[in-house]
Structure formats: structure tokens, C-alpha cells
XYZ file of C-alpha atoms in Angstrom:
749
model
C -29.324 33.486 -33.517
C -31.589 36.068 -31.617
C -30.165 39.559 -31.195
C -31.043 41.917 -28.618
C -31.030 45.682 -29.080
C -27.597 46.310 -27.385
C -25.962 44.618 -30.163
C -26.292 47.367 -32.294
C -23.926 49.381 -30.005
C -20.359 49.820 -31.530
C -16.950 50.796 -29.839
C -14.159 52.643 -31.571
C -10.806 51.212 -31.641
C -12.084 48.646 -28.788
C -10.053 46.028 -26.860
C -6.540 45.078 -27.210
C -6.018 44.524 -23.402
C -2.912 45.325 -21.980
C -1.233 42.338 -20.501
C 0.466 42.515 -17.014
C 3.916 43.420 -18.420
C 2.669 46.533 -20.564
C 0.325 47.888 -23.037
C -0.140 46.933 -26.911
C -1.449 48.599 -29.750
C -5.078 48.063 -30.908
C -5.352 44.999 -33.550
C -9.101 45.789 -34.117
C -10.605 47.933 -36.835
C -11.715 51.317 -36.132
C -15.246 50.363 -35.684
C -16.280 46.850 -34.591
C -19.537 45.495 -33.033
C -19.509 44.295 -29.375
C -20.346 40.735 -30.969
C -17.230 40.905 -32.654
C -15.064 42.364 -30.456
C -15.778 41.348 -26.917
C -15.405 37.529 -27.339
C -12.064 38.243 -28.735
C -11.228 40.119 -25.899
C -12.489 37.300 -23.547
C -10.389 35.217 -25.512
C -7.280 37.495 -25.085
C -8.072 37.816 -21.410
C -8.294 34.149 -20.767
C -4.433 33.967 -21.585
C -3.312 37.014 -19.564
C -5.873 37.360 -16.426
C -4.128 36.862 -12.897
C -5.880 37.208 -9.534
C -4.404 35.967 -6.426
C -7.930 35.634 -4.881
C -9.149 32.338 -5.996
C -12.984 33.150 -5.808
C -12.661 36.397 -7.663
C -10.208 34.794 -10.193
C -13.052 32.060 -10.817
C -15.769 34.570 -10.940
C -13.973 36.294 -13.807
C -12.948 33.171 -15.485
C -16.286 31.456 -16.019
C -17.608 34.584 -17.598
C -14.624 34.884 -19.873
C -15.213 31.511 -20.849
C -18.750 32.043 -21.306
C -18.178 34.757 -23.815
C -15.313 33.029 -25.554
C -17.516 30.094 -26.202
C -15.796 27.605 -23.840
C -18.731 26.255 -22.142
C -16.856 23.061 -20.762
C -14.454 25.091 -19.082
C -17.021 27.810 -17.864
C -18.639 24.535 -16.151
C -15.280 23.529 -14.494
C -14.845 26.998 -13.331
C -18.454 27.303 -12.001
C -18.008 23.771 -10.225
C -14.970 24.959 -8.204
C -16.614 28.145 -7.473
C -19.678 26.661 -6.128
C -17.664 24.404 -3.873
C -17.274 27.575 -1.747
C -20.844 27.869 -1.149
C -22.329 27.784 2.173
C -24.877 24.879 2.190
C -26.681 25.982 5.252
C -27.612 29.305 3.458
C -30.273 28.827 0.547
C -28.825 32.060 -0.779
C -25.329 31.084 -0.748
C -26.045 27.319 -1.560
C -27.742 28.360 -4.773
C -25.186 31.014 -5.804
C -24.170 31.121 -9.563
C -27.052 28.783 -10.306
C -28.368 30.624 -13.407
C -24.988 30.600 -14.984
C -24.763 26.782 -14.350
C -27.804 26.208 -15.876
C -27.340 28.681 -18.869
C -23.955 26.809 -19.317
C -25.512 23.399 -19.445
C -28.197 24.451 -22.030
C -25.309 25.919 -24.327
C -23.443 22.648 -23.977
C -26.885 20.695 -24.833
C -27.187 23.083 -27.773
C -23.596 22.481 -29.080
C -24.539 18.620 -29.101
C -27.545 19.325 -31.633
C -30.545 20.401 -29.495
C -32.390 23.603 -30.228
C -31.494 26.259 -27.564
C -35.111 26.506 -26.388
C -35.333 22.765 -25.846
C -31.947 22.681 -24.129
C -32.591 25.422 -21.710
C -35.900 24.021 -20.728
C -34.063 20.660 -19.940
C -31.290 22.207 -18.053
C -33.685 24.617 -15.958
C -36.232 21.899 -15.036
C -33.313 19.233 -14.214
C -31.547 21.876 -11.935
C -34.695 23.546 -10.393
C -37.229 20.568 -10.149
C -35.473 18.698 -7.490
C -35.068 21.723 -5.437
C -36.722 22.496 -2.088
C -38.967 25.527 -2.369
C -36.557 27.799 -0.596
C -33.701 27.069 -3.084
C -35.925 27.048 -5.901
C -37.181 30.398 -4.953
C -33.856 31.850 -5.142
C -32.825 30.374 -8.375
C -36.166 31.567 -10.099
C -35.361 35.010 -8.611
C -32.219 35.474 -10.635
C -34.050 34.569 -13.821
C -36.730 36.768 -13.042
C -34.945 39.793 -14.268
C -35.889 41.828 -17.548
C -33.734 41.219 -20.505
C -33.118 44.785 -20.964
C -31.758 45.253 -17.450
C -28.298 45.433 -17.913
C -28.330 47.262 -21.223
C -27.170 50.656 -19.393
C -24.409 48.856 -17.554
C -23.187 47.563 -21.125
C -23.471 50.923 -22.880
C -21.505 52.565 -19.684
C -18.752 49.598 -20.079
C -18.513 50.391 -23.796
C -18.060 53.963 -23.389
C -15.152 53.774 -20.984
C -13.164 51.747 -23.454
C -14.328 53.694 -26.720
C -11.555 55.036 -28.574
C -9.016 53.777 -25.823
C -5.953 51.919 -27.469
C -4.960 49.169 -24.744
C -7.503 49.619 -22.350
C -7.060 48.720 -18.718
C -7.642 44.926 -17.809
C -10.104 46.243 -15.151
C -12.277 48.221 -17.824
C -11.832 45.162 -20.272
C -13.160 42.741 -17.633
C -16.056 45.150 -16.931
C -17.055 45.127 -20.366
C -16.868 41.576 -20.766
C -18.999 41.071 -17.384
C -21.506 43.518 -18.673
C -21.779 41.894 -21.898
C -21.958 38.380 -20.458
C -24.938 39.320 -18.388
C -26.724 41.435 -21.093
C -26.102 38.476 -23.644
C -27.167 35.679 -21.495
C -30.537 37.424 -19.954
C -31.603 38.478 -23.537
C -30.958 34.983 -24.867
C -32.871 32.970 -22.061
C -35.758 36.008 -21.719
C -38.051 34.425 -24.077
C -38.360 31.047 -22.227
C -38.107 31.895 -18.513
C -41.635 33.170 -18.004
C -43.325 29.795 -19.216
C -40.783 27.840 -17.120
C -41.140 29.860 -13.941
C -44.986 29.643 -14.098
C -44.873 26.007 -14.539
C -42.773 25.537 -11.636
C -44.824 28.166 -9.562
C -48.080 26.132 -10.335
C -46.484 23.024 -8.962
C -45.351 24.701 -5.622
C -47.760 27.562 -5.070
C -51.292 28.819 -5.148
C -51.228 32.161 -6.659
C -54.133 34.750 -6.694
C -53.360 37.686 -8.959
C -54.953 40.839 -9.363
C -57.536 40.161 -6.428
C -59.397 43.521 -5.345
C -59.680 43.990 -1.575
C -62.463 46.637 -0.746
C -61.839 49.501 1.795
C -64.400 50.866 4.186
C -64.528 54.104 2.244
C -65.512 52.278 -0.960
C -61.820 52.248 -2.644
C -60.158 49.103 -3.689
C -56.587 47.740 -3.362
C -55.013 45.510 -5.972
C -53.375 42.381 -4.130
C -51.249 39.510 -5.302
C -51.497 36.328 -2.692
C -49.193 33.410 -2.743
C -48.957 30.681 -0.466
C -47.521 27.088 -0.159
C -49.438 24.376 -2.167
C -48.006 21.667 0.069
C -49.872 22.803 3.172
C -53.672 22.749 4.243
C -52.944 24.294 7.627
C -53.654 28.044 8.243
C -50.588 30.361 8.208
C -49.199 33.362 9.401
C -49.097 36.088 6.795
C -46.808 38.684 5.588
C -47.944 41.724 3.960
C -45.990 44.063 1.810
C -48.006 47.426 1.030
C -46.460 49.154 -1.825
C -46.902 51.971 -4.487
C -44.598 50.252 -6.689
C -46.610 47.995 -8.852
C -43.756 45.904 -10.531
C -45.552 42.313 -11.348
C -41.890 40.748 -11.199
C -40.443 41.940 -8.227
C -43.666 41.706 -6.369
C -44.224 38.032 -7.440
C -40.287 37.510 -6.499
C -40.905 38.790 -2.997
C -44.270 36.820 -2.651
C -42.668 33.499 -3.932
C -39.717 33.922 -1.435
C -42.171 34.406 1.461
C -44.314 31.480 0.409
C -41.221 29.115 0.123
C -40.410 30.121 3.737
C -43.803 28.797 4.801
C -46.073 32.024 4.931
C -49.000 33.052 2.959
C -47.624 36.340 1.305
C -50.076 39.394 0.262
C -48.439 41.970 -2.071
C -51.019 44.875 -1.734
C -50.696 48.044 -3.866
C -51.633 51.281 -2.759
C -55.026 52.213 -3.821
C -55.113 53.363 -7.562
C -52.167 51.100 -8.325
C -52.211 47.888 -10.413
C -56.089 46.767 -11.098
C -57.487 49.124 -8.633
C -59.873 51.731 -10.207
C -59.310 54.318 -8.228
C -56.971 57.443 -8.502
C -53.334 56.897 -7.195
C -52.684 59.272 -4.171
C -49.004 58.780 -2.053
C -49.212 58.774 1.338
C -52.706 59.860 2.303
C -54.523 56.503 2.547
C -51.875 53.894 3.088
C -52.405 53.649 6.622
C -56.217 52.991 6.736
C -55.862 51.004 3.608
C -53.298 48.687 4.977
C -55.457 48.071 8.270
C -58.107 47.462 5.788
C -56.149 44.673 4.230
C -54.928 43.274 7.279
C -58.693 42.829 8.415
C -59.343 41.228 4.991
C -56.555 38.501 5.475
C -57.659 37.599 8.812
C -60.960 36.438 7.437
C -59.471 34.063 4.856
C -59.639 30.474 5.405
C -55.632 30.073 4.952
C -55.012 32.900 7.545
C -54.282 32.044 11.185
C -54.878 35.499 12.346
C -51.539 36.684 12.529
C -49.812 39.072 10.047
C -46.166 40.674 9.796
C -45.379 43.598 7.457
C -42.231 44.094 5.727
C -40.770 46.062 2.956
C -38.433 48.760 2.150
C -38.363 52.834 1.545
C -41.921 53.884 0.878
C -43.221 50.386 1.902
C -41.348 50.933 5.317
C -43.497 54.332 5.518
C -46.550 52.174 5.065
C -45.773 49.760 7.968
C -45.247 52.616 10.156
C -48.607 54.316 8.857
C -50.451 50.997 9.296
C -49.294 50.503 12.897
C -50.428 53.722 13.710
C -54.016 52.421 13.388
C -53.117 49.417 15.796
C -54.773 46.518 13.981
C -55.108 43.724 16.419
C -53.808 41.187 14.015
C -50.636 42.887 13.224
C -47.784 41.314 15.406
C -44.248 42.545 13.946
C -42.962 45.060 11.510
C -39.432 44.579 9.380
C -39.035 48.142 7.721
C -35.972 48.968 5.821
C -34.313 52.306 4.776
C -37.552 53.763 6.070
C -39.101 56.785 4.692
C -40.661 59.147 7.013
C -43.092 61.747 5.191
C -41.987 65.386 6.288
C -38.877 64.071 7.871
C -36.567 62.761 5.038
C -39.158 63.273 2.263
C -39.733 65.675 0.362
C -37.632 67.706 2.682
C -34.518 66.998 5.021
C -33.915 69.424 7.856
C -36.694 71.289 6.758
C -35.049 71.875 3.448
C -36.995 70.494 0.029
C -34.858 68.423 -2.076
C -35.385 68.882 -5.848
C -35.083 64.988 -6.704
C -38.271 64.443 -4.921
C -40.145 66.540 -7.868
C -40.327 63.871 -10.379
C -41.247 61.305 -7.948
C -45.013 61.553 -8.055
C -44.649 61.372 -11.759
C -42.809 58.150 -11.385
C -45.116 56.734 -8.575
C -48.519 57.753 -9.876
C -48.433 58.192 -13.761
C -49.342 54.462 -14.540
C -51.247 51.893 -12.917
C -47.907 49.755 -12.865
C -44.318 50.620 -12.683
C -42.322 50.924 -15.520
C -38.948 52.835 -16.309
C -40.472 55.422 -18.552
C -42.987 56.575 -15.828
C -40.108 58.215 -14.546
C -39.079 60.195 -17.454
C -35.822 60.958 -18.728
C -33.543 61.548 -15.618
C -31.921 64.444 -17.948
C -35.017 66.168 -18.051
C -35.215 66.311 -14.611
C -31.889 67.525 -14.159
C -32.209 70.258 -16.763
C -35.498 71.138 -15.157
C -33.521 72.070 -11.902
C -30.825 73.845 -13.893
C -33.519 75.914 -15.914
C -35.333 76.759 -12.539
C -32.029 77.807 -11.007
C -31.160 79.859 -13.777
C -34.163 81.828 -13.985
C -34.251 82.906 -10.350
C -38.001 82.318 -9.951
C -39.586 81.262 -6.830
C -39.030 77.437 -5.961
C -42.839 77.067 -6.377
C -42.556 77.876 -9.987
C -40.888 74.572 -10.931
C -43.955 72.919 -12.451
C -44.748 76.045 -14.293
C -41.241 75.998 -15.814
C -41.804 72.361 -16.410
C -44.851 73.168 -18.438
C -47.117 70.545 -16.665
C -48.848 70.640 -13.394
C -47.441 68.640 -10.588
C -50.359 68.818 -7.725
C -48.967 66.634 -5.405
C -45.563 68.785 -5.060
C -47.408 71.861 -4.945
C -49.376 70.390 -2.021
C -46.348 69.162 -0.368
C -44.679 72.944 -0.655
C -47.924 74.346 1.143
C -46.546 72.427 4.415
C -42.916 73.626 4.850
C -43.202 72.738 8.636
C -43.553 69.518 10.281
C -47.247 70.369 10.916
C -50.433 68.493 11.168
C -50.500 67.578 7.490
C -47.406 65.452 7.958
C -48.005 64.207 11.305
C -51.365 62.517 10.389
C -49.419 60.188 8.315
C -47.300 58.257 10.621
C -47.201 57.933 14.428
C -46.715 61.116 16.191
C -45.443 61.297 19.933
C -47.629 59.661 22.063
C -49.191 57.329 19.417
C -45.763 55.454 19.273
C -46.755 54.302 22.849
C -49.701 52.507 21.589
C -47.921 50.312 19.006
C -46.272 47.596 21.316
C -45.196 45.323 18.710
C -41.750 44.161 17.860
C -39.915 46.000 15.313
C -36.627 44.921 13.339
C -35.176 47.778 11.149
C -32.367 47.666 8.548
C -30.473 50.456 7.080
C -27.192 51.769 6.040
C -24.814 54.345 6.282
C -24.037 55.339 2.542
C -25.813 57.502 -0.002
C -27.737 59.452 2.522
C -29.435 56.899 4.335
C -31.084 56.178 7.974
C -32.775 59.523 8.492
C -36.315 58.279 8.646
C -35.289 54.866 10.241
C -33.402 56.899 12.888
C -36.506 59.045 13.455
C -38.978 56.030 14.088
C -36.484 54.046 16.198
C -35.689 57.040 18.368
C -39.460 58.183 18.692
C -40.279 54.209 19.371
C -37.721 54.102 22.064
C -38.739 57.357 23.694
C -42.594 56.791 24.030
C -42.182 52.872 24.435
C -38.885 51.987 25.839
C -40.040 48.618 27.039
C -41.040 47.627 23.401
C -39.014 45.101 21.473
C -37.111 46.842 18.682
C -33.796 46.377 17.232
C -31.522 48.274 14.557
C -29.149 46.702 12.206
C -26.882 49.272 10.425
C -23.728 48.730 8.094
C -22.055 50.016 4.854
C -25.282 49.897 2.703
C -27.021 52.131 0.390
C -30.702 52.446 -0.308
C -30.894 49.209 -2.176
C -28.454 47.015 -0.034
C -29.941 48.350 3.016
C -33.175 46.372 1.967
C -31.432 43.348 0.418
C -27.833 43.201 1.634
C -24.645 42.695 0.056
C -26.160 40.468 -2.806
C -27.042 41.901 -6.066
C -30.138 40.845 -8.001
C -28.117 38.150 -9.800
C -27.134 36.505 -6.375
C -23.430 37.934 -6.418
C -21.505 39.017 -3.492
C -21.079 42.852 -3.567
C -17.569 43.865 -3.070
C -18.215 47.700 -3.120
C -21.233 49.958 -2.511
C -21.188 53.558 -3.420
C -17.722 53.443 -3.975
C -16.642 52.158 -0.741
C -15.112 48.718 -0.284
C -16.987 46.573 1.749
C -15.564 44.726 4.884
C -15.979 40.989 4.717
C -17.806 41.056 7.919
C -20.697 43.287 6.715
C -21.663 40.807 3.817
C -25.083 39.843 4.756
C -28.321 38.605 3.235
C -31.175 40.874 4.646
C -33.596 38.645 2.845
C -32.218 35.477 5.064
C -32.358 37.781 7.894
C -36.154 38.771 7.121
C -37.232 34.911 7.463
C -35.085 34.528 10.511
C -36.910 37.571 12.122
C -40.377 36.353 11.206
C -39.296 32.827 12.358
C -38.542 34.184 15.591
C -41.910 36.046 15.652
C -44.095 33.378 14.316
C -42.731 29.963 14.501
C -40.685 30.112 17.940
C -37.442 29.984 16.048
C -34.295 31.311 17.681
C -33.765 35.052 17.680
C -31.310 35.807 14.798
C -27.781 35.709 15.958
C -26.821 39.387 14.721
C -29.568 40.750 17.115
C -27.295 40.528 20.360
C -28.642 44.226 21.429
C -31.151 46.814 20.287
C -28.489 48.762 18.058
C -26.355 46.274 15.946
C -23.897 47.959 13.763
C -20.699 47.344 11.543
C -17.863 49.563 11.807
C -16.778 50.431 8.455
C -12.881 49.914 7.580
C -12.579 47.895 10.994
C -14.332 44.863 9.790
C -16.170 43.991 12.882
C -19.961 44.245 14.181
C -20.556 45.844 17.340
C -23.854 45.904 19.555
C -25.238 48.529 22.012
C -28.467 48.781 24.111
C -29.093 52.408 22.613
C -27.967 54.941 20.141
C -26.180 56.900 22.990
C -24.389 53.724 24.134
C -22.881 53.054 20.651
C -19.940 55.394 21.711
C -17.774 55.634 24.996
C -17.811 59.464 24.905
C -17.592 63.020 23.101
C -14.824 64.499 21.430
C -15.210 68.418 21.227
C -13.543 70.500 18.754
C -13.899 74.104 18.225
C -14.185 75.657 14.730
C -11.557 78.402 15.322
C -10.037 81.263 12.927
C -6.483 79.781 13.227
C -5.114 78.540 10.092
C -2.731 75.360 9.058
C -2.076 73.571 6.138
C -4.688 75.676 4.005
C -7.740 74.937 6.368
C -8.843 76.410 9.614
C -8.087 74.741 12.701
C -10.305 72.232 14.688
C -9.112 72.944 17.935
C -9.597 71.116 21.348
C -9.856 74.203 23.375
C -12.210 77.288 22.513
C -10.176 80.450 21.373
C -9.215 83.004 23.992
C -10.189 85.872 21.596
C -13.316 86.908 19.775
C -11.908 86.369 16.404
C -14.492 85.038 13.565
C -14.306 83.833 10.077
C -16.286 86.176 7.686
C -18.221 84.266 4.974
C -20.054 86.187 2.182
C -22.385 84.371 -0.176
C -24.233 85.991 -3.332
C -27.117 83.771 -3.488
C -28.340 85.803 -6.377
C -25.428 84.719 -8.408
C -26.115 82.089 -10.945
C -22.636 82.164 -12.727
C -22.041 78.856 -11.034
C -24.829 76.977 -12.533
C -22.308 74.782 -14.815
C -19.548 74.444 -12.001
C -18.169 70.872 -11.945
C -17.148 69.740 -8.338
C -13.519 68.406 -8.136
C -13.376 64.806 -8.998
C -11.458 63.994 -5.776
C -10.567 65.908 -2.975
C -12.631 68.317 -1.079
C -15.306 70.462 -2.611
C -15.093 73.487 -0.499
C -17.098 75.477 -2.631
C -19.529 78.207 -0.460
C -17.961 76.382 2.635
C -15.347 76.739 5.237
C -12.995 73.876 5.939
C -11.831 72.933 9.382
C -8.902 70.261 9.998
C -7.963 68.567 13.260
C -4.217 67.730 14.046
C -3.423 64.023 13.028
C -4.490 61.320 15.509
C -1.867 59.483 17.045
C -4.199 56.485 17.638
C -6.992 55.033 15.770
C -10.698 55.530 17.202
C -14.247 54.648 15.810
C -16.454 57.384 15.047
C -19.591 56.001 15.972
C -23.115 57.466 16.446
C -24.753 61.060 16.080
C -22.387 63.901 16.013
C -23.952 67.040 17.308
C -22.593 70.637 17.967
C -23.398 74.178 18.209
C -22.898 77.206 15.673
C -22.040 80.654 17.039
C -22.497 83.363 14.278
C -23.868 86.728 13.535
C -25.508 87.063 10.284
C -27.388 89.914 8.228
C -30.351 87.651 7.420
C -33.413 86.393 9.137
C -32.887 82.605 7.943
C -30.084 80.401 5.865
C -29.547 76.867 5.062
C -26.418 74.969 5.965
C -24.747 71.772 5.947
C -21.718 69.931 8.005
C -19.734 67.434 6.405
C -17.409 65.086 8.079
C -14.406 63.503 6.422
C -11.309 61.590 7.264
C -8.210 63.009 5.831
C -5.860 59.989 5.528
C -2.083 60.166 5.566
C -1.748 59.559 2.040
C -4.021 62.782 1.476
C -7.289 61.164 0.471
C -10.660 62.546 1.842
C -13.275 59.959 2.730
C -16.771 61.114 3.254
C -18.058 59.994 6.668
C -21.533 61.737 7.395
C -23.461 64.977 7.338
C -26.277 66.842 8.387
C -28.171 69.736 6.467
C -30.599 72.045 8.431
C -32.828 75.113 8.087
C -31.508 77.417 10.825
C -34.811 78.668 11.723
C -35.983 75.061 12.023
C -32.907 73.838 14.030
C -34.099 71.685 17.121
C -37.923 72.006 16.336
C -39.035 70.987 12.856
C -42.545 71.897 13.669
C -42.009 75.681 14.482
C -40.220 78.281 12.571
C -38.225 80.491 14.573
C -36.557 83.226 12.484
C -33.101 84.897 13.194
C -32.494 88.243 14.500
C -30.231 90.204 11.844
C -27.129 91.416 13.623
C -27.591 89.532 16.705
C -25.077 86.954 18.022
C -26.646 83.602 18.030
C -25.878 80.266 19.268
C -27.613 77.686 17.479
C -27.510 73.942 18.570
C -27.840 71.255 16.028
C -27.674 67.434 15.972
C -26.976 64.972 13.263
C -29.777 63.034 11.660
C -27.562 60.108 10.344
C -26.030 57.409 12.213
C -22.305 56.649 11.154
C -19.784 54.102 12.467
C -16.237 54.677 10.607
C -12.787 53.651 11.886
C -10.703 56.898 11.779
C -7.102 55.532 11.363
C -3.788 56.723 12.996
C -2.369 59.630 11.170
C -5.575 60.902 9.892
C -7.140 64.003 10.304
C -10.733 64.917 11.010
C -12.187 67.321 8.423
C -15.055 69.655 8.985
C -16.970 71.514 6.044
C -19.213 74.123 7.200
C -21.234 75.345 4.167
C -24.117 77.362 2.666
C -26.844 75.476 0.630
C -26.889 77.022 -2.701
C -27.490 74.367 -5.433
C -29.996 73.392 -8.290
C -31.003 70.732 -6.199
C -32.395 72.794 -3.389
C -34.317 75.912 -3.072
C -32.529 78.927 -2.293
C -32.926 80.427 1.028
C -32.617 83.924 0.804
C -33.190 84.931 4.292
C -36.297 87.227 4.176
C -38.221 85.153 6.688
C -41.063 84.600 3.786
C -41.759 81.164 2.629
C -38.537 79.937 1.111
C -40.695 78.601 -1.833
C -42.083 81.959 -2.557
C -38.446 83.780 -2.539
C -36.974 84.671 -5.807
C -33.782 86.102 -7.007
C -34.955 89.466 -6.369
C -34.875 89.111 -2.587
C -31.163 88.198 -2.774
C -29.822 91.698 -3.659
C -28.092 91.813 -0.472
C -25.540 89.052 -0.266
C -25.302 86.771 2.968
C -23.091 87.536 5.314
C -22.197 85.366 8.320
C -19.263 85.990 10.890
C -18.475 82.445 12.606
C -17.205 82.631 15.833
C -14.757 80.269 17.533
C -17.582 79.498 19.977
C -18.725 77.108 17.401
C -17.944 73.401 18.166
C -18.713 69.752 17.071
C -19.129 67.035 19.193
C -17.674 63.632 17.666
C -18.990 60.301 19.179
C -15.811 58.305 19.689
C -15.050 54.841 20.973
């Protein structure tokens, strides 16, 4: 029996699962291995687990049966579960296929076949008869590293460690994590050869192909195209700095299975390229060179589309800036816009970006170790914060140079350095091709996507462009609500996902390019330019523009009146000149280990404002904006505004936020310092789209705060470059008097 590294994990007093009627004492020894404890737990859960949702029940049931060794029962559960799949959708039609293949292999093993032979037979019998589209999706679910689930298993084990009678939810989570980790570890030695054999039958694959650029550099490319056709094909290009052989081949295979020649080109210096990797600087010109190479190939019909998420979205816009004639359409997702949302947002640098150059450029190929230990980066931020040294000293504190970061810090404004990387102003007017952008509301998304969409609309309102938004984060905004294993996600970033919001963005991709290149109907979701799901309302809406997402604006003034422990968001401005004084000691470091509350509102260094309860529900949809009316003793400060729904039962639900450097508000390309002691009215506009149902009886809460955190530079307000300021510049605390002329405009429908 093969054993993976995770099997060395142990848990203390592990798992006697509480039945519905109550809890029982642990019957396990003080310390047991997962291999002994988890199957026993699975067998116990099979007798107690109940769930009214039949699909959710079956999803848990087959995993319990696999872990318990009941493969015949698991096969029956999977068969029933698969009856609910949508045969018209390749993704849905192949849901749970990897588990069905594994279960059949275990049955053959029980009948006497060696597992290797059993798995090979089961895999080939299942995948062989499938068409390319469905086979590519099944293969994708096996093309996962054996260690991919180890962290989840460790986390699930930690949650129950030392717990007598853990909850059923925690027990199920452990069984699920164990089932995934154990299954993928067991099949990992055999999947590579089986996938390669299936690929050879279906595709022509050219790996590590060098594409020369006009300036003498080289890009490393993977080309995959369907073997069954000899006709020329449109090509899909993904230009990426992330040299991940498994992920890149999965994307290329899926494109080829949909009838395209797919080119996965790595940024210069990555993969087999002999050059030095440099983020951002060359991708636009290099991507144009890759397109020029593609159209010269005998398999190309002369048309190219680009796709990809995050950095790969930036690369699309960088290439479009060069206007290669063969580029016919883009499909960016959760778009990265350098100088807009990376490495700064609202002109405030973000320290999480400090480690990214190491992650992206340390090795030729991407691996988890190139990012370093996450705790190292957290500790580095803490050490910098405690030191009081200038932000620019981060790499000296780290003890190793970070020249890419240092170069970024030399450009705190949105100057020519950033403007040269992506289309700027009138350059958007010269792009002239269709663009479909997908993004989400969660985990700080859609800043870059919104920038590109609005600029393209401003400078070329006639261009065909679409935006699809829902309750997605950085990963699901690229992939949709399907996991790497093909499972439907029910929650993202802690939010339960409405059934209407569950989509496969991969399927949307090939619907989009089918519309562009093959004369297929436009995907049904693209009913208008802006297509968005209203969170907690379970419905999609469609609008011709960002402004048309809402019917009007509700204005709330940030007044000095108090009620229920917060200042009042009022529908009318105050009649007097009262103000709210706020003092922040920016030199103080006693808060370095402060822990925010586990739930509720974290109002540290912030002023909370709350509205009266709403008599009727409404949708907060679009971009909020407003004006701050204040007097300060500094030339600058960094602020954020966070919007929450405070529900009738007292829960705070985060909706959206904006962060800005006051001296750049309204113009990120030019710094305008404040005049200390002078009353100032500063307009701001949100940078993140949101769509959230505010329920009857709820209140709107606005949290107005000052940015002071190890994850960001400290703006001491001297007027110097913030990266050069140190704790010595903070001898005089920041004082702000917030006047009632401050307001927020809430987009409402």
C-alpha cells in the first residue's frame, strides 16, 4: 500500500462524532493515525449522517463510503448523483467522473487485479469513448498534484485535534479532505502516463517551442491543436508569467478540445526561454511578436483571440495597446492593471505585493517554494512596522535585494512608467476589438477590470464590450463556481452563493470565442454590456452601462449625532457646524499584535456611522461615491471607507470599500498636497463594483478609517514621498475634524 506524506499526521482524541441527538465521549486512543481514525469516523457517520438536500447528501455519502471501503455503495451513490448532471454541458455531464473511475478501479482491485492495472483499465474504459471536450474535462480533474490537498487535510485535522465529540460538519470536512488527499496520492503515480497516451491520440502537442522576438529575446511556448483536423484554425493565446506545466497544458488541452489551436506563451525569461524574467516590461511587444509568429504557421487561419486571468489579463491589454491586426478579441478575467491595482491601490502601496517578484521571477518554472514561506512575509511586514524605518527599507530589513519592488517604489504616481505598460487614454480608442471581461465582488476584486472597462467605454463607446460580474473572488472570477475537481462551490470567501450565480466561466469562454470565430450565437448571459448577479437576491440583471446599474443615488451625511453606539448616517445635512474629532498616533507601534474581532465590526482607528433601519429592501448596485469635509493638521493621509449591512439579527456583512491617498484623490497621476488647518472638501469615487440586496430592517453602516497597518506604508503626512517617511516624521499625531458636510452617495435600485 502506497503511503503519502500526509499519513504521518496524527490527531489527539480524534473523532467520536456527535449524532443528531447529542454528543458522545471519544472512544479513540489519545493519539491515533489518520489512517486508523478517519475510516472509523466515516463508518460511524454513515449511520448518523442526515441531510434533506439529496444532492448534498449523496455528495457526502459517496465520500464516506469510499473512505469506509464500501466501493459498491459509493458506486450506487455516484450513479444516482450523476443522474442530476446536465448532459448538454460538458462540465456538468462529466461531474464526479474522477471518483467514478477511482471507485471502479478499487472494485477491480478487490477482485484481484493490481491497483495499477485496475486503474488503467477503469480510466481507459471511461475516458476512451468520450469526445474531446468531455475527455479534456475528465483529464483536467486528474491533472492535479498529489500534494494539492495536504494543507486542507492538515487544517481539517487541526480543527478536531483534542476535541471530544467534534461537530458533524467538522467531521465531514475531515473525511472529505482525507478522501481527496488519499485518492489523489494513490492515483498520482499512474495518471501522467495515462493522460499522455490519451493526449497523443487526440492532439498534436509541441512543447518548449522557442518564439523569437524582434529584439533577440525568446518566449517559451506550448502549442496544442486537435489531431483530427487538417484545416486551418483560429488560435487562442494565453500569455502568462506563471510557468506551470500542468495548468498550462490543461488550459491548452481544453481549447484544443473545443476546436482551436492553443498557444500558451510564457513571458520572456520563463520556462525554456534563456532570457532574464522581468514582469510587465516586455509583455505587450512580446505578445505581439507571438501573434505575428502564430499567423505564419500552416495550421493558423490568421485570427487570434487572447484569454486568461489576473496577470494574463494585463498581458492581453498590453498586447492590444500594440494593435496587432490578427488579434480579433479578448477575454480578460479579474484583470490586473499595473499602477492602478498593483502594486498600489488608490495610490497606496500594498505590502503583499512585495513577495510577488520573488514568486514570479525566482525560477524558470512556477513552484510553490518560489513564493517562500508565507509566514516569512507576514513576519517581514511585522518587523518593518516595528522598526519605524522608511517603507523603502523593506528589502534591507529582509536581508536580500528586491530590485523590482524598489523600481516600483520610485514611481508613486501614475506616471509614464506605468502608462507605457497598458493602453492610456486615447490608445483605448484605437483597439477596436470585442472584449468580454469577467470578475467578482469578493476579496478585493474588479478594480483593474473596472478601470479597463470604463476607459474603453470612454474612448471608444461603439466598441463591443461586455462585463460579467458575480459573487466571485480571484480564482472563481476566472473559473466560475466550479472547483479544480469539478465540484460546485456553495460558498466563496465566506459568502453563501446564490444558485443563480453558479456558472462555469470556462464554458462561457468557448461560447464567447465561438461567437467571435465560428458564427455561434452570443452567450445568453450577455444580454447587455453590464451583466451582474445581485448577491443575496438570486437574480441576474443587465444594464447598458455602469451608471445604468442603479436607478438613483441615496445620499447619507456623516453627522456628529449618535445613536446605538455609532454616529448617524442622516438623510439631511446637519444644521450646525459640529464635527467629529479623530486623533491617530501614527508613530505608535503598541498595536503591532492587535487582533481584530473574530466577528462584528472592527472600528479600530475608524469612525462608524449607521443609518436608521430600512423599511423596504433595496439593491445597493454600482459604484458608491461621496465627499469628505474636514480639517487636518497634516499635508496628507490615507483613508478607507467600508460599507456594511447590519442585519436585523445584529450581523455585519461587508459589501464593498474604497482606499485612497488623499493627495491623489481625483487624479492618480498628480499629487496635490493638503493645506494644514484649512477646511477641505475632497471628492472620492469607489473603485469596486458591488451588487448586494439590503434587506428590510437592516441598517447601512459606513466605517471611515485611517490606514495604519503592517500591510501598507504609513503616511505620516509630511508631504515627502511616503516611502521615505519614518517614525520620526510622526512625532505629532494626525488630527482630523470630520464635518457633517461629508456624505456618501449609495447607488440604489
